PDB file of C-alpha atoms in Angstrom:
ATOM      1  CA  MET A   1     -18.520  23.349   5.623  1.00 73.00           C
ATOM      2  CA  ASN A   2     -16.853  19.909   5.782  1.00 81.00           C
ATOM      3  CA  ASN A   3     -13.172  19.561   5.075  1.00 89.00           C
ATOM      4  CA  LEU A   4     -11.804  16.929   2.723  1.00 93.00           C
ATOM      5  CA  ASN A   5      -8.839  14.787   3.713  1.00 95.00           C
ATOM      6  CA  SER A   6      -8.324  12.027   1.171  1.00 95.00           C
ATOM      7  CA  ILE A   7      -5.311  10.604  -0.654  1.00 96.00           C
ATOM      8  CA  LEU A   8      -4.681   7.921  -3.276  1.00 97.00           C
ATOM      9  CA  ILE A   9      -1.137   6.758  -3.904  1.00 97.00           C
ATOM     10  CA  GLU A  10       0.416   4.003  -5.984  1.00 96.00           C
ATOM     11  CA  GLY A  11       3.953   2.703  -5.769  1.00 96.00           C
ATOM     12  CA  ASN A  12       6.091  -0.131  -4.429  1.00 96.00           C
ATOM     13  CA  LEU A  13       6.863  -1.236  -0.890  1.00 97.00           C
ATOM     14  CA  VAL A  14      10.320  -0.103   0.180  1.00 96.00           C
ATOM     15  CA  ARG A  15      10.740  -2.915   2.724  1.00 95.00           C
ATOM     16  CA  ASP A  16       8.692  -5.719   4.231  1.00 96.00           C
ATOM     17  CA  PRO A  17       5.752  -4.460   6.380  1.00 96.00           C
ATOM     18  CA  LEU A  18       6.164  -4.213  10.139  1.00 96.00           C
ATOM     19  CA  TYR A  19       3.391  -5.833  12.211  1.00 96.00           C
ATOM     20  CA  ARG A  20       2.647  -5.202  15.885  1.00 95.00           C
ATOM     21  CA  THR A  21      -0.322  -4.955  18.242  1.00 94.00           C
ATOM     22  CA  THR A  22      -1.379  -2.232  20.631  1.00 93.00           C
ATOM     23  CA  ALA A  23      -1.714  -2.802  24.386  1.00 94.00           C
ATOM     24  CA  LYS A  24      -5.430  -3.499  23.828  1.00 94.00           C
ATOM     25  CA  GLY A  25      -4.617  -6.100  21.151  1.00 93.00           C
ATOM     26  CA  THR A  26      -5.488  -4.105  18.026  1.00 94.00           C
ATOM     27  CA  ALA A  27      -3.380  -5.039  14.995  1.00 95.00           C
ATOM     28  CA  LEU A  28      -1.210  -2.324  13.443  1.00 96.00           C
ATOM     29  CA  CYS A  29       0.877  -2.720  10.278  1.00 96.00           C
ATOM     30  CA  THR A  30       3.194  -0.028   8.956  1.00 96.00           C
ATOM     31  CA  PHE A  31       5.077   0.145   5.658  1.00 97.00           C
ATOM     32  CA  THR A  32       6.652   2.697   3.342  1.00 97.00           C
ATOM     33  CA  VAL A  33       5.595   3.236  -0.264  1.00 97.00           C
ATOM     34  CA  ALA A  34       7.942   4.688  -2.902  1.00 97.00           C
ATOM     35  CA  SER A  35       6.083   6.507  -5.664  1.00 96.00           C
ATOM     36  CA  ASN A  36       7.797   7.722  -8.847  1.00 94.00           C
ATOM     37  CA  ARG A  37       6.875  10.866 -10.719  1.00 93.00           C
ATOM     38  CA  TYR A  38       8.263  11.664 -14.160  1.00 92.00           C
ATOM     39  CA  PHE A  39       8.339  15.142 -15.676  1.00 91.00           C
ATOM     40  CA  LYS A  40      10.009  16.929 -18.584  1.00 92.00           C
ATOM     41  CA  GLN A  41      12.894  19.316 -18.159  1.00 89.00           C
ATOM     42  CA  ASP A  42      15.082  21.098 -20.681  1.00 88.00           C
ATOM     43  CA  THR A  43      17.600  18.284 -20.210  1.00 87.00           C
ATOM     44  CA  GLY A  44      15.033  15.526 -20.838  1.00 90.00           C
ATOM     45  CA  THR A  45      12.771  13.443 -18.662  1.00 92.00           C
ATOM     46  CA  GLU A  46      13.441  13.658 -14.941  1.00 90.00           C
ATOM     47  CA  LYS A  47      12.396  11.295 -12.179  1.00 92.00           C
ATOM     48  CA  GLU A  48      11.290  12.309  -8.702  1.00 94.00           C
ATOM     49  CA  VAL A  49      10.734   9.698  -5.982  1.00 95.00           C
ATOM     50  CA  GLY A  50       8.564  10.279  -2.924  1.00 96.00           C
ATOM     51  CA  PHE A  51       8.546   8.021   0.137  1.00 97.00           C
ATOM     52  CA  PHE A  52       5.323   7.833   2.149  1.00 97.00           C
ATOM     53  CA  ASP A  53       4.738   6.134   5.497  1.00 97.00           C
ATOM     54  CA  VAL A  54       1.473   4.185   5.689  1.00 97.00           C
ATOM     55  CA  GLU A  55      -0.297   2.645   8.668  1.00 96.00           C
ATOM     56  CA  THR A  56      -3.122   0.112   8.535  1.00 96.00           C
ATOM     57  CA  TRP A  57      -5.288  -1.110  11.403  1.00 95.00           C
ATOM     58  CA  ALA A  58      -7.266  -4.249  12.401  1.00 94.00           C
ATOM     59  CA  LYS A  59      -8.122  -6.697   9.558  1.00 94.00           C
ATOM     60  CA  THR A  60      -6.545  -4.439   6.955  1.00 94.00           C
ATOM     61  CA  ALA A  61      -3.293  -4.577   8.962  1.00 95.00           C
ATOM     62  CA  GLU A  62      -3.360  -8.372   9.066  1.00 94.00           C
ATOM     63  CA  HIS A  63      -3.968  -8.651   5.322  1.00 94.00           C
ATOM     64  CA  SER A  64      -1.346  -6.018   4.505  1.00 94.00           C
ATOM     65  CA  TYR A  65       1.239  -7.873   6.572  1.00 95.00           C
ATOM     66  CA  ASN A  66       0.390 -11.248   4.998  1.00 94.00           C
ATOM     67  CA  LEU A  67       0.323 -10.027   1.382  1.00 94.00           C
ATOM     68  CA  GLY A  68       2.920  -7.253   1.379  1.00 93.00           C
ATOM     69  CA  LYS A  69       6.613  -7.718   0.807  1.00 94.00           C
ATOM     70  CA  LYS A  70       9.482  -5.557  -0.379  1.00 95.00           C
ATOM     71  CA  GLY A  71       9.117  -4.473  -3.981  1.00 94.00           C
ATOM     72  CA  ARG A  72       5.467  -5.450  -4.399  1.00 95.00           C
ATOM     73  CA  GLY A  73       3.221  -2.918  -6.116  1.00 96.00           C
ATOM     74  CA  VAL A  74       0.513  -1.352  -3.955  1.00 97.00           C
ATOM     75  CA  ARG A  75      -2.337   1.140  -4.203  1.00 97.00           C
ATOM     76  CA  VAL A  76      -3.381   2.895  -0.978  1.00 97.00           C
ATOM     77  CA  VAL A  77      -6.504   4.987  -0.415  1.00 97.00           C
ATOM     78  CA  GLY A  78      -6.747   6.783   2.900  1.00 97.00           C
ATOM     79  CA  ARG A  79      -6.355  10.009   4.760  1.00 97.00           C
ATOM     80  CA  LEU A  80      -3.428  12.118   5.907  1.00 97.00           C
ATOM     81  CA  LYS A  81      -2.558  12.266   9.611  1.00 96.00           C
ATOM     82  CA  GLN A  82      -0.115  14.708  11.192  1.00 96.00           C
ATOM     83  CA  ASP A  83       1.607  13.868  14.477  1.00 95.00           C
ATOM     84  CA  HIS A  84       3.260  16.546  16.646  1.00 95.00           C
ATOM     85  CA  TRP A  85       5.629  16.028  19.561  1.00 95.00           C
ATOM     86  CA  THR A  86       8.411  17.684  21.494  1.00 96.00           C
ATOM     87  CA  SER A  87      11.586  15.699  22.020  1.00 95.00           C
ATOM     88  CA  ALA A  88      13.466  15.469  25.299  1.00 94.00           C
ATOM     89  CA  ASP A  89      15.786  18.289  24.185  1.00 95.00           C
ATOM     90  CA  GLY A  90      12.831  20.620  23.578  1.00 94.00           C
ATOM     91  CA  GLN A  91      12.812  20.340  19.782  1.00 95.00           C
ATOM     92  CA  TYR A  92       9.388  20.477  18.115  1.00 96.00           C
ATOM     93  CA  HIS A  93       8.785  17.671  15.595  1.00 96.00           C
ATOM     94  CA  SER A  94       6.035  16.961  13.110  1.00 96.00           C
ATOM     95  CA  LYS A  95       5.396  14.007  10.803  1.00 95.00           C
ATOM     96  CA  VAL A  96       2.751  13.410   8.135  1.00 95.00           C
ATOM     97  CA  SER A  97       1.688   9.809   7.369  1.00 96.00           C
ATOM     98  CA  ILE A  98      -1.141   8.051   5.563  1.00 97.00           C
ATOM     99  CA  VAL A  99      -3.783   6.106   7.475  1.00 97.00           C
ATOM    100  CA  ALA A 100      -5.019   3.515   4.956  1.00 96.00           C
ATOM    101  CA  GLU A 101      -8.694   2.823   4.559  1.00 95.00           C
ATOM    102  CA  HIS A 102      -8.229   0.582   1.495  1.00 95.00           C
ATOM    103  CA  VAL A 103      -5.113  -1.247   0.274  1.00 96.00           C
ATOM    104  CA  GLU A 104      -4.671  -3.224  -2.945  1.00 95.00           C
ATOM    105  CA  PHE A 105      -1.611  -5.232  -3.934  1.00 95.00           C
ATOM    106  CA  ARG A 106      -0.562  -5.997  -7.490  1.00 93.00           C
ATOM    107  CA  PRO A 107      -0.505  -9.715  -8.275  1.00 90.00           C
ATOM    108  CA  GLU A 108       2.734 -11.627  -7.874  1.00 81.00           C
ATOM    109  CA  PHE A 109       3.921 -13.827 -10.737  1.00 75.00           C
ATOM    110  CA  LYS A 110       6.100 -16.966 -10.620  1.00 70.00           C
ATOM    111  CA  LYS A 111       9.657 -16.165 -11.659  1.00 71.00           C
ATOM    112  CA  ASP A 112      10.698 -19.795 -12.137  1.00 64.00           C
ATOM    113  CA  ALA A 113       7.700 -21.010 -14.166  1.00 55.00           C
ATOM    114  CA  VAL A 114       8.492 -24.248 -15.996  1.00 53.00           C
ATOM    115  CA  PRO A 115       7.472 -24.373 -19.711  1.00 54.00           C
ATOM    116  CA  GLY A 116       4.252 -26.308 -19.992  1.00 49.00           C
ATOM    117  CA  ASP A 117       3.337 -25.506 -16.399  1.00 49.00           C
ATOM    118  CA  SER A 118      -0.348 -24.578 -16.195  1.00 45.00           C
ATOM    119  CA  MET A 119       0.390 -21.519 -14.049  1.00 46.00           C
ATOM    120  CA  THR A 120       2.872 -19.603 -16.233  1.00 45.00           C
ATOM    121  CA  ASP A 121       3.082 -15.833 -16.247  1.00 45.00           C
ATOM    122  CA  GLU A 122       0.755 -15.702 -19.244  1.00 47.00           C
ATOM    123  CA  ALA A 123      -1.860 -17.816 -17.464  1.00 45.00           C
ATOM    124  CA  LEU A 124      -1.596 -15.736 -14.314  1.00 43.00           C
ATOM    125  CA  ALA A 125      -1.879 -12.502 -16.272  1.00 46.00           C
ATOM    126  CA  GLU A 126      -5.217 -13.675 -17.707  1.00 46.00           C
ATOM    127  CA  MET A 127      -6.668 -14.404 -14.259  1.00 45.00           C
ATOM    128  CA  PRO A 128      -8.868 -11.682 -12.714  1.00 43.00           C
ATOM    129  CA  SER A 129      -7.578 -10.035  -9.587  1.00 43.00           C
ATOM    130  CA  SER A 130      -8.916 -11.399  -6.324  1.00 37.00           C
ATOM    131  CA  SER A 131     -10.606  -9.525  -3.513  1.00 35.00           C
ATOM    132  CA  ILE A 132     -10.604 -10.062   0.218  1.00 34.00           C
ATOM    133  CA  ALA A 133     -13.757  -9.038   2.034  1.00 32.00           C
ATOM    134  CA  GLU A 134     -13.922  -8.302   5.733  1.00 34.00           C
ATOM    135  CA  ASN A 135     -15.815 -11.542   6.352  1.00 32.00           C
ATOM    136  CA  ASP A 136     -13.169 -13.405   4.311  1.00 35.00           C
ATOM    137  CA  GLU A 137     -15.685 -14.328   1.583  1.00 33.00           C
ATOM    138  CA  ALA A 138     -15.030 -13.451  -2.034  1.00 34.00           C
ATOM    139  CA  GLU A 139     -16.767 -10.261  -3.220  1.00 36.00           C
ATOM    140  CA  GLU A 140     -19.001 -10.371  -6.258  1.00 36.00           C
ATOM    141  CA  GLU A 141     -16.823 -10.432  -9.401  1.00 39.00           C
ATOM    142  CA  THR A 142     -16.959  -7.450 -11.706  1.00 40.00           C
ATOM    143  CA  ALA A 143     -14.953  -6.722 -14.820  1.00 40.00           C
ATOM    144  CA  PRO A 144     -11.410  -5.912 -13.564  1.00 42.00           C
ATOM    145  CA  VAL A 145     -10.161  -2.492 -14.602  1.00 44.00           C
ATOM    146  CA  GLU A 146      -6.630  -2.994 -13.337  1.00 48.00           C
ATOM    147  CA  GLU A 147      -4.709  -5.927 -11.985  1.00 54.00           C
ATOM    148  CA  PHE A 148      -4.745  -5.323  -8.238  1.00 53.00           C
ATOM    149  CA  GLU A 149      -5.583  -7.560  -5.296  1.00 57.00           C
ATOM    150  CA  ALA A 150      -7.974  -5.827  -2.890  1.00 57.00           C
ATOM    151  CA  VAL A 151      -7.050  -6.005   0.753  1.00 59.00           C
ATOM    152  CA  ALA A 152      -9.058  -3.425   2.659  1.00 52.00           C
ATOM    153  CA  PHE A 153     -12.755  -2.993   2.936  1.00 45.00           C
TER     154      PHE A 153
END
């Protein structure tokens, strides 16, 4: 029997992504996503915020670094990874993070759009979201379901 390890999370970047390369030259980009959850209590609607560490590799890392910035909305599809280590003082540590297989960013809109400018927020909102394919060519357009910009492949 195969095990399933898959996660989809939506939220906003907590800070600008961090980009680095491994000793072999492979690109690695890490960022943290804050995801809100709302639920009803006797006292009214409550808000719970979760913070999730994400790592992306290779072309996905390059695109995530170039397109991501603090506060931007993001959708991540990937798998969970658990790291284990023992610190110098003998303490056992464990950390769960998300290894992204697909990353999509919400579109950014101009905040200082001039009236009469052809690229106002309304005009941008009507534009379909764009996709980035691994070979850097546009993917075939389909009817957009949500306004996200695809980054991973």
